Structures are given as C-alpha cells and as structure tokens.
Amino acid sequence: MGTPHYGLVCLTVGPEVRFKTVTLSRYRTLSPAGREEKLLTLYRENVRILHSAAAYCAARGVRLYRMSSSLFPMLDLAGDDTGRAVLASLSAELRAAGQAFRDAGIRVLMHPEQFIVLNSERPEVRASSLHALQSHASVMDALGLERSPWNLLLLHGGKGGRGAELQALIPDLPPAVRLRLGLENDERAYGPQDLLSICEATGTPFVFDAHHHVVKERLADQEDPSVREWVLRARATWTPPEWQVVHLSNGLENHQDRRHSYLITHLPSAYADVPWIEVEAKGKEVALAALMGAVPLEAAGESRQVSTGE
C-alpha cells in the first residue's frame, strides 16, 4: 500500500496547536449572558486554532489529524443549550475550518473521552454517553466531515463482559454516529478477539492497537506473530481496506509499560503495509518528524531534552 500516512494527535508539544477551555465550576458562576459570551469567545478561538491546525499539518506533510474531543466545552451539558446555540452561530467558521482540511487532503478523526460507555449497566450512563457521542458527531457534521469511517469516530469496547450489549445497540445508533463509528482494543476489557466478531457483525471498522495488545496479553514485544495476524484481520473489517487505521505507541520504560514514550523507537514490522498510522507518543509533532525522516531520531531526542529540561 506504499508509504504510510502518519497521524498527529490533537495538540503539539510546542505552542502552535493549543486549544482554550473553561472549567465547569467557573462556567457555573457566570450569568446566562456571561456564559454565552464566554463560550462564544472560547469556541471562536478554538475554531480559529483548528483551522490553523490544517495549515500546520499540510506544511509538514501530515495527512491524518485527530481532532480534540474537548474543543467545545459545555456543548453536551445536560439541561443547558447555550453551547449548541453558540456553535450554531459559528457555522460559517466551522465549515471553513473543515474545508481547510479537505482542501489539504487531510483525514480528520476523533477519539472521545473514556467516560463514554454505551454498553454500561447503568441506564443514566448509557443515556449520557449517547448524548455526548451525538454532540461529537454534530461537530463533525458542522465541519462538513463525511459520514463514513474516512472521518472516524472511535470508541473502546466500554464495559467489560458486555460485548453482546454493545453489538446489539450499534445498528440503532443515529446515522451521524453509526456511519463514522470504529472500535479499538484496549489493555484491560476488550482484546482484539473480543471486538472482531462485534465489528464483523455490525460492519464496524476495527482499529488495532499493538501496544494495548502486547500489554493485555503480556507478550514479549510488538514483533510477536499475533500482531501481524490482527493487522490483517482488522484490515478485513475496513471498506475499503485502504482506509485502515492502526495506533502506534511504545511503552515508556518497557514493552509492558502502559505509559507512552516520548518518541517512537520501535515501529513493528507488522505495520509495514498499513496505510494510516495514528501516532500516540508524548512527543507529538517531534515524534512524527522523526518517524517521517524530517529530523534524525537523535536530534528529536535532543529536542525533548531542551523542551523538558532533562
């Protein structure tokens, strides 16, 4: 499939791509008019930064960008539609930001927060999770991102031992969510073998993460033969296969370390023909530059020492 496209996750180590936020406690101290003013200022600035992220990626040859799921705080706040109204007022700016990514040929994905658990045993958690997921999908719609796995909306399997419940609810998800949905294996509840049948039964693409797999199964490293097996089995869930996305990360101190390293020092051979690789490294754009050959690995390591004071 040729040279892989490496993806940048949300923010940069440097100041170039940094989004604004507000805490819930601070937001609740404001009057209704103050809340609207605060969110309008914050949302408009974050849309501007998102637009600039397209130019940032394009200038560096980055073709995959994971958009932050925290761009618009309070958007899914229960009983408060201020965020939705403010976001609707910025429709032209949102559309322009989305167009900037499309014009640059950059694929945009989103991987919402861990607290979204669609298959929770608790009805209130299921309801709030669906509400949050619909809010994320509405942002992708407002940006003009297509309703397909090209613009993936990625989740983990959720509550362990409830794969059947997850499989049963996927077909009934709203189209804006369901048509973008992808599932990823994790380190504790859902390994590849747990998710594959769900993905096959529901037509949902499977995003394989080798680091999570190695940690969960206590494997020696990412060169274990099962890594290649799961790359290929995951690819079969993608239509077309050329859209396959995998996650790439290394453990901070060893292969069993859940914490991500600053740079990628090991690219598994099983990923040699994967077309889209989302890089989860603390070094963000520095790690990407080293992978893409823009800077030597040694220079990237020196950059880390300068930025962290190590």
mmCIF file of C-alpha atoms in Angstrom:
data_model
loop_
_atom_site.group_PDB
_atom_site.id
_atom_site.type_symbol
_atom_site.label_atom_id
_atom_site.label_comp_id
_atom_site.label_asym_id
_atom_site.label_seq_id
_atom_site.Cartn_x
_atom_site.Cartn_y
_atom_site.Cartn_z
ATOM 1 C CA MET A 1 0.000 0.000 0.000
ATOM 2 C CA GLY A 2 3.021 2.293 -0.152
ATOM 3 C CA THR A 3 4.428 4.684 2.434
ATOM 4 C CA PRO A 4 2.118 5.067 5.439
ATOM 5 C CA HIS A 5 0.470 8.320 6.394
ATOM 6 C CA TYR A 6 1.297 9.177 10.000
ATOM 7 C CA GLY A 7 -1.231 10.994 12.158
ATOM 8 C CA LEU A 8 -0.871 13.798 14.701
ATOM 9 C CA VAL A 9 -2.959 13.534 17.874
ATOM 10 C CA CYS A 10 -4.819 16.708 18.903
ATOM 11 C CA LEU A 11 -2.113 19.011 20.263
ATOM 12 C CA THR A 12 1.514 19.857 19.665
ATOM 13 C CA VAL A 13 4.334 19.868 22.220
ATOM 14 C CA GLY A 14 5.048 23.421 21.149
ATOM 15 C CA PRO A 15 2.612 26.359 21.264
ATOM 16 C CA GLU A 16 1.398 26.062 17.665
ATOM 17 C CA VAL A 17 -1.755 23.994 18.296
ATOM 18 C CA ARG A 18 -3.135 24.748 21.754
ATOM 19 C CA PHE A 19 -6.861 24.981 22.463
ATOM 20 C CA LYS A 20 -8.674 27.063 25.097
ATOM 21 C CA THR A 21 -11.010 25.674 27.751
ATOM 22 C CA VAL A 22 -13.144 26.575 30.761
ATOM 23 C CA THR A 23 -13.923 24.515 33.840
ATOM 24 C CA LEU A 24 -17.466 23.555 34.776
ATOM 25 C CA SER A 25 -17.110 25.236 38.175
ATOM 26 C CA ARG A 26 -16.043 28.510 36.541
ATOM 27 C CA TYR A 27 -18.797 28.269 33.932
ATOM 28 C CA ARG A 28 -21.478 27.819 36.599
ATOM 29 C CA THR A 29 -20.502 31.065 38.321
ATOM 30 C CA LEU A 30 -21.460 33.043 35.213
ATOM 31 C CA SER A 31 -24.818 34.594 34.400
ATOM 32 C CA PRO A 32 -26.694 33.289 31.322
ATOM 33 C CA ALA A 33 -25.365 36.225 29.293
ATOM 34 C CA GLY A 34 -21.885 35.695 30.708
ATOM 35 C CA ARG A 35 -21.992 32.017 29.781
ATOM 36 C CA GLU A 36 -22.933 32.851 26.216
ATOM 37 C CA GLU A 37 -20.199 35.470 25.928
ATOM 38 C CA LYS A 38 -17.599 33.145 27.443
ATOM 39 C CA LEU A 39 -18.436 30.244 25.132
ATOM 40 C CA LEU A 40 -18.634 32.456 22.064
ATOM 41 C CA THR A 41 -15.123 33.815 22.711
ATOM 42 C CA LEU A 42 -13.739 30.372 23.524
ATOM 43 C CA TYR A 43 -15.437 28.495 20.671
ATOM 44 C CA ARG A 44 -14.460 31.114 18.096
ATOM 45 C CA GLU A 45 -10.820 30.956 19.186
ATOM 46 C CA ASN A 46 -10.793 27.160 19.105
ATOM 47 C CA VAL A 47 -12.287 27.116 15.623
ATOM 48 C CA ARG A 48 -9.561 29.535 14.549
ATOM 49 C CA ILE A 49 -6.873 27.294 16.052
ATOM 50 C CA LEU A 50 -8.442 24.218 14.464
ATOM 51 C CA HIS A 51 -8.359 25.988 11.098
ATOM 52 C CA SER A 52 -4.681 26.787 11.632
ATOM 53 C CA ALA A 53 -4.017 23.137 12.519
ATOM 54 C CA ALA A 54 -4.911 22.240 8.933
ATOM 55 C CA ALA A 55 -2.196 24.567 7.641
ATOM 56 C CA TYR A 56 0.237 23.277 10.272
ATOM 57 C CA CYS A 57 -0.292 19.675 9.190
ATOM 58 C CA ALA A 58 -0.240 20.483 5.478
ATOM 59 C CA ALA A 59 3.086 22.305 5.790
ATOM 60 C CA ARG A 60 4.640 19.208 7.367
ATOM 61 C CA GLY A 61 3.094 16.585 5.119
ATOM 62 C CA VAL A 62 0.858 15.222 7.883
ATOM 63 C CA ARG A 63 -2.212 13.645 6.264
ATOM 64 C CA LEU A 64 -4.051 12.416 9.376
ATOM 65 C CA TYR A 65 -5.202 14.574 12.287
ATOM 66 C CA ARG A 66 -7.013 13.525 15.451
ATOM 67 C CA MET A 67 -9.239 16.403 16.425
ATOM 68 C CA SER A 68 -9.642 17.032 20.139
ATOM 69 C CA SER A 69 -12.991 15.984 21.568
ATOM 70 C CA SER A 70 -12.692 18.869 24.073
ATOM 71 C CA LEU A 71 -12.817 21.709 21.556
ATOM 72 C CA PHE A 72 -16.228 22.905 22.692
ATOM 73 C CA PRO A 73 -16.638 22.526 26.464
ATOM 74 C CA MET A 74 -20.216 22.537 27.800
ATOM 75 C CA LEU A 75 -21.571 21.566 24.383
ATOM 76 C CA ASP A 76 -23.177 18.418 25.793
ATOM 77 C CA LEU A 77 -24.039 19.855 29.215
ATOM 78 C CA ALA A 78 -27.379 18.395 30.295
ATOM 79 C CA GLY A 79 -30.161 20.955 30.610
ATOM 80 C CA ASP A 80 -28.108 23.784 29.088
ATOM 81 C CA ASP A 81 -28.326 24.501 25.356
ATOM 82 C CA THR A 82 -26.027 27.535 25.427
ATOM 83 C CA GLY A 83 -23.171 25.652 23.803
ATOM 84 C CA ARG A 84 -25.344 24.345 20.983
ATOM 85 C CA ALA A 85 -26.713 27.805 20.218
ATOM 86 C CA VAL A 86 -23.241 29.354 20.240
ATOM 87 C CA LEU A 87 -21.833 26.645 17.996
ATOM 88 C CA ALA A 88 -24.702 27.114 15.527
ATOM 89 C CA SER A 89 -23.832 30.818 15.301
ATOM 90 C CA LEU A 90 -20.336 29.859 14.141
ATOM 91 C CA SER A 91 -21.477 27.635 11.297
ATOM 92 C CA ALA A 92 -19.613 29.582 8.600
ATOM 93 C CA GLU A 93 -16.319 29.491 10.509
ATOM 94 C CA LEU A 94 -16.743 25.775 11.253
ATOM 95 C CA ARG A 95 -17.435 24.981 7.627
ATOM 96 C CA ALA A 96 -14.345 26.929 6.565
ATOM 97 C CA ALA A 97 -12.160 25.046 9.061
ATOM 98 C CA GLY A 98 -13.432 21.699 7.792
ATOM 99 C CA GLN A 99 -12.880 22.817 4.209
ATOM 100 C CA ALA A 100 -9.266 23.684 5.024
ATOM 101 C CA PHE A 101 -8.623 20.056 6.000
ATOM 102 C CA ARG A 102 -10.414 18.743 2.917
ATOM 103 C CA ASP A 103 -8.540 21.111 0.596
ATOM 104 C CA ALA A 104 -5.249 19.890 2.072
ATOM 105 C CA GLY A 105 -6.274 16.232 1.720
ATOM 106 C CA ILE A 106 -6.032 15.704 5.481
ATOM 107 C CA ARG A 107 -8.126 12.992 7.079
ATOM 108 C CA VAL A 108 -9.757 14.073 10.357
ATOM 109 C CA LEU A 109 -10.669 11.626 13.146
ATOM 110 C CA MET A 110 -11.998 11.918 16.694
ATOM 111 C CA HIS A 111 -11.482 9.658 19.717
ATOM 112 C CA PRO A 112 -13.840 10.827 22.510
ATOM 113 C CA GLU A 113 -13.290 10.576 26.241
ATOM 114 C CA GLN A 114 -13.064 7.305 28.144
ATOM 115 C CA PHE A 115 -16.224 8.059 30.131
ATOM 116 C CA ILE A 116 -18.386 7.302 27.084
ATOM 117 C CA VAL A 117 -19.679 3.798 27.831
ATOM 118 C CA LEU A 118 -22.548 2.931 25.522
ATOM 119 C CA ASN A 119 -22.953 -0.561 26.993
ATOM 120 C CA SER A 120 -22.906 0.422 30.664
ATOM 121 C CA GLU A 121 -25.151 -1.483 33.062
ATOM 122 C CA ARG A 122 -26.498 1.879 34.231
ATOM 123 C CA PRO A 123 -29.229 3.471 32.073
ATOM 124 C CA GLU A 124 -28.189 7.010 33.013
ATOM 125 C CA VAL A 125 -24.613 6.352 31.867
ATOM 126 C CA ARG A 126 -25.853 4.898 28.580
ATOM 127 C CA ALA A 127 -28.048 7.945 28.029
ATOM 128 C CA SER A 128 -25.321 10.478 28.852
ATOM 129 C CA SER A 129 -22.825 8.559 26.703
ATOM 130 C CA LEU A 130 -25.133 8.627 23.700
ATOM 131 C CA HIS A 131 -25.838 12.318 24.254
ATOM 132 C CA ALA A 132 -22.114 13.104 24.348
ATOM 133 C CA LEU A 133 -21.441 10.995 21.276
ATOM 134 C CA GLN A 134 -24.201 12.749 19.347
ATOM 135 C CA SER A 135 -22.654 16.092 20.300
ATOM 136 C CA HIS A 136 -19.287 14.991 18.911
ATOM 137 C CA ALA A 137 -20.965 13.793 15.715
ATOM 138 C CA SER A 138 -22.757 17.132 15.389
ATOM 139 C CA VAL A 139 -19.380 18.907 15.477
ATOM 140 C CA MET A 140 -18.116 16.667 12.673
ATOM 141 C CA ASP A 141 -21.275 17.401 10.694
ATOM 142 C CA ALA A 142 -20.841 21.141 11.258
ATOM 143 C CA LEU A 143 -17.279 20.891 9.908
ATOM 144 C CA GLY A 144 -18.635 19.204 6.792
ATOM 145 C CA LEU A 145 -16.753 15.957 7.500
ATOM 146 C CA GLU A 146 -18.259 12.999 5.726
ATOM 147 C CA ARG A 147 -20.354 10.406 7.495
ATOM 148 C CA SER A 148 -18.070 7.472 6.878
ATOM 149 C CA PRO A 149 -15.026 5.834 8.524
ATOM 150 C CA TRP A 150 -12.873 8.201 6.488
ATOM 151 C CA ASN A 151 -13.725 10.638 9.291
ATOM 152 C CA LEU A 152 -13.689 8.058 12.054
ATOM 153 C CA LEU A 153 -15.405 8.456 15.430
ATOM 154 C CA LEU A 154 -13.521 5.957 17.577
ATOM 155 C CA LEU A 155 -14.500 4.208 20.820
ATOM 156 C CA HIS A 156 -13.180 1.451 23.036
ATOM 157 C CA GLY A 157 -15.420 -1.515 23.810
ATOM 158 C CA GLY A 158 -16.672 0.015 27.051
ATOM 159 C CA LYS A 159 -17.960 -2.070 29.937
ATOM 160 C CA GLY A 160 -16.166 -5.419 30.116
ATOM 161 C CA GLY A 161 -18.229 -8.543 29.636
ATOM 162 C CA ARG A 162 -20.961 -6.678 27.782
ATOM 163 C CA GLY A 163 -19.891 -7.192 24.182
ATOM 164 C CA ALA A 164 -23.292 -8.627 23.248
ATOM 165 C CA GLU A 165 -24.981 -5.468 24.521
ATOM 166 C CA LEU A 166 -22.576 -3.310 22.506
ATOM 167 C CA GLN A 167 -23.215 -5.348 19.367
ATOM 168 C CA ALA A 168 -26.986 -5.082 19.823
ATOM 169 C CA LEU A 169 -27.052 -1.291 20.167
ATOM 170 C CA ILE A 170 -24.711 -0.313 17.312
ATOM 171 C CA PRO A 171 -27.270 -0.770 14.498
ATOM 172 C CA ASP A 172 -29.667 1.614 16.276
ATOM 173 C CA LEU A 173 -27.183 4.445 16.771
ATOM 174 C CA PRO A 174 -28.018 7.736 14.993
ATOM 175 C CA PRO A 175 -26.571 7.766 11.440
ATOM 176 C CA ALA A 176 -24.163 10.629 12.226
ATOM 177 C CA VAL A 177 -22.558 8.345 14.823
ATOM 178 C CA ARG A 178 -23.036 4.880 13.351
ATOM 179 C CA LEU A 179 -21.691 5.676 9.880
ATOM 180 C CA ARG A 180 -18.430 7.015 11.353
ATOM 181 C CA LEU A 181 -18.041 4.539 14.204
ATOM 182 C CA GLY A 182 -14.899 2.476 14.782
ATOM 183 C CA LEU A 183 -13.847 0.276 17.722
ATOM 184 C CA GLU A 184 -10.390 -0.104 19.274
ATOM 185 C CA ASN A 185 -8.963 -2.834 21.517
ATOM 186 C CA ASP A 186 -7.770 -1.824 24.972
ATOM 187 C CA GLU A 187 -5.401 -3.119 27.659
ATOM 188 C CA ARG A 188 -7.975 -4.499 30.086
ATOM 189 C CA ALA A 189 -11.526 -5.279 28.948
ATOM 190 C CA TYR A 190 -11.539 -5.836 25.183
ATOM 191 C CA GLY A 191 -8.748 -7.547 23.289
ATOM 192 C CA PRO A 192 -8.852 -7.995 19.501
ATOM 193 C CA GLN A 193 -10.579 -11.360 19.830
ATOM 194 C CA ASP A 194 -13.376 -9.689 21.825
ATOM 195 C CA LEU A 195 -14.023 -6.932 19.301
ATOM 196 C CA LEU A 196 -13.561 -8.663 15.971
ATOM 197 C CA SER A 197 -16.876 -10.530 15.995
ATOM 198 C CA ILE A 198 -18.705 -7.334 17.015
ATOM 199 C CA CYS A 199 -17.077 -5.421 14.177
ATOM 200 C CA GLU A 200 -17.856 -8.170 11.665
ATOM 201 C CA ALA A 201 -21.480 -8.475 12.768
ATOM 202 C CA THR A 202 -22.163 -4.732 12.673
ATOM 203 C CA GLY A 203 -19.967 -3.614 9.768
ATOM 204 C CA THR A 204 -17.849 -1.519 12.123
ATOM 205 C CA PRO A 205 -14.147 -0.964 11.316
ATOM 206 C CA PHE A 206 -11.668 -2.312 13.863
ATOM 207 C CA VAL A 207 -8.721 -0.083 14.818
ATOM 208 C CA PHE A 208 -5.930 -2.336 16.069
ATOM 209 C CA ASP A 209 -3.518 -1.063 18.726
ATOM 210 C CA ALA A 210 -0.415 -3.283 19.020
ATOM 211 C CA HIS A 211 0.769 -1.712 22.284
ATOM 212 C CA HIS A 212 -2.558 -2.398 24.002
ATOM 213 C CA HIS A 213 -2.475 -5.960 22.646
ATOM 214 C CA VAL A 214 1.055 -6.605 23.915
ATOM 215 C CA VAL A 215 0.231 -5.257 27.379
ATOM 216 C CA LYS A 216 -3.060 -7.153 27.709
ATOM 217 C CA GLU A 217 -1.625 -10.470 26.541
ATOM 218 C CA ARG A 218 1.753 -9.950 28.291
ATOM 219 C CA LEU A 219 3.679 -10.534 25.082
ATOM 220 C CA ALA A 220 7.426 -10.011 24.747
ATOM 221 C CA ASP A 221 7.135 -7.155 22.268
ATOM 222 C CA GLN A 222 5.324 -5.894 19.167
ATOM 223 C CA GLU A 223 7.162 -8.377 16.950
ATOM 224 C CA ASP A 224 5.004 -11.206 18.285
ATOM 225 C CA PRO A 225 3.450 -13.043 15.274
ATOM 226 C CA SER A 226 -0.057 -12.312 16.576
ATOM 227 C CA VAL A 227 0.459 -8.607 15.842
ATOM 228 C CA ARG A 228 0.604 -9.287 12.113
ATOM 229 C CA GLU A 229 -2.356 -11.644 12.379
ATOM 230 C CA TRP A 230 -4.503 -8.931 13.944
ATOM 231 C CA VAL A 231 -3.361 -6.263 11.498
ATOM 232 C CA LEU A 232 -4.683 -8.417 8.664
ATOM 233 C CA ARG A 233 -7.873 -9.493 10.419
ATOM 234 C CA ALA A 234 -8.604 -5.886 11.331
ATOM 235 C CA ARG A 235 -7.988 -4.818 7.729
ATOM 236 C CA ALA A 236 -10.770 -7.134 6.573
ATOM 237 C CA THR A 237 -13.282 -5.024 8.549
ATOM 238 C CA TRP A 238 -12.432 -1.871 6.580
ATOM 239 C CA THR A 239 -14.249 -0.843 3.412
ATOM 240 C CA PRO A 240 -12.179 -0.045 1.517
ATOM 241 C CA PRO A 241 -9.101 -1.752 3.065
ATOM 242 C CA GLU A 242 -7.012 1.265 2.030
ATOM 243 C CA TRP A 243 -8.717 3.249 4.783
ATOM 244 C CA GLN A 244 -7.364 1.024 7.574
ATOM 245 C CA VAL A 245 -6.097 2.910 10.630
ATOM 246 C CA VAL A 246 -3.925 1.437 13.393
ATOM 247 C CA HIS A 247 -2.487 3.015 16.515
ATOM 248 C CA LEU A 248 1.233 3.163 17.183
ATOM 249 C CA SER A 249 2.866 3.714 20.559
ATOM 250 C CA ASN A 250 5.762 2.380 22.623
ATOM 251 C CA GLY A 251 5.895 1.806 26.370
ATOM 252 C CA LEU A 252 7.781 4.439 28.318
ATOM 253 C CA GLU A 253 10.238 2.092 30.055
ATOM 254 C CA ASN A 254 9.486 -1.314 28.565
ATOM 255 C CA HIS A 255 7.002 -3.144 26.344
ATOM 256 C CA GLN A 256 4.633 -3.769 29.272
ATOM 257 C CA ASP A 257 4.576 -0.133 30.377
ATOM 258 C CA ARG A 258 1.127 1.358 29.688
ATOM 259 C CA ARG A 259 2.576 4.860 29.631
ATOM 260 C CA HIS A 260 3.501 6.200 26.215
ATOM 261 C CA SER A 261 7.100 7.063 25.370
ATOM 262 C CA TYR A 262 8.148 10.485 24.114
ATOM 263 C CA LEU A 263 9.373 9.176 20.753
ATOM 264 C CA ILE A 264 8.661 6.075 18.692
ATOM 265 C CA THR A 265 11.777 3.926 18.834
ATOM 266 C CA HIS A 266 10.158 0.727 17.563
ATOM 267 C CA LEU A 267 7.875 0.512 14.537
ATOM 268 C CA PRO A 268 6.546 -3.065 14.379
ATOM 269 C CA SER A 269 7.299 -4.861 11.126
ATOM 270 C CA ALA A 270 3.628 -5.917 11.090
ATOM 271 C CA TYR A 271 2.757 -2.291 10.273
ATOM 272 C CA ALA A 272 4.935 -2.199 7.132
ATOM 273 C CA ASP A 273 1.981 -2.076 4.737
ATOM 274 C CA VAL A 274 -0.573 -0.280 6.913
ATOM 275 C CA PRO A 275 -1.794 2.825 5.057
ATOM 276 C CA TRP A 276 -2.747 5.052 8.024
ATOM 277 C CA ILE A 277 -0.890 5.065 11.356
ATOM 278 C CA GLU A 278 -2.041 7.276 14.204
ATOM 279 C CA VAL A 279 0.944 8.013 16.432
ATOM 280 C CA GLU A 280 0.312 8.126 20.176
ATOM 281 C CA ALA A 281 3.568 9.483 21.593
ATOM 282 C CA LYS A 282 4.158 12.197 24.162
ATOM 283 C CA GLY A 283 6.452 13.937 21.708
ATOM 284 C CA LYS A 284 3.543 14.586 19.313
ATOM 285 C CA GLU A 285 4.924 16.502 16.309
ATOM 286 C CA VAL A 286 8.533 15.779 17.327
ATOM 287 C CA ALA A 287 7.842 12.039 17.261
ATOM 288 C CA LEU A 288 6.118 12.392 13.891
ATOM 289 C CA ALA A 289 9.016 14.347 12.415
ATOM 290 C CA ALA A 290 11.436 11.599 13.463
ATOM 291 C CA LEU A 291 9.214 8.868 12.010
ATOM 292 C CA MET A 292 8.793 10.740 8.745
ATOM 293 C CA GLY A 293 12.529 11.332 8.464
ATOM 294 C CA ALA A 294 12.226 15.097 8.782
ATOM 295 C CA VAL A 295 14.675 15.037 11.699
ATOM 296 C CA PRO A 296 17.024 12.262 12.878
ATOM 297 C CA LEU A 297 15.888 10.323 15.932
ATOM 298 C CA GLU A 298 18.920 11.600 17.864
ATOM 299 C CA ALA A 299 18.002 15.208 17.118
ATOM 300 C CA ALA A 300 14.411 14.552 18.188
ATOM 301 C CA GLY A 301 15.738 13.195 21.482
ATOM 302 C CA GLU A 302 17.821 16.321 21.952
ATOM 303 C CA SER A 303 14.743 18.424 21.257
ATOM 304 C CA ARG A 304 12.986 16.642 24.103
ATOM 305 C CA GLN A 305 15.849 17.400 26.479
ATOM 306 C CA VAL A 306 15.687 21.077 25.587
ATOM 307 C CA SER A 307 11.901 21.302 25.954
ATOM 308 C CA THR A 308 11.706 19.391 29.242
ATOM 309 C CA GLY A 309 14.983 20.500 30.804
ATOM 310 C CA GLU A 310 16.184 16.906 31.193
#
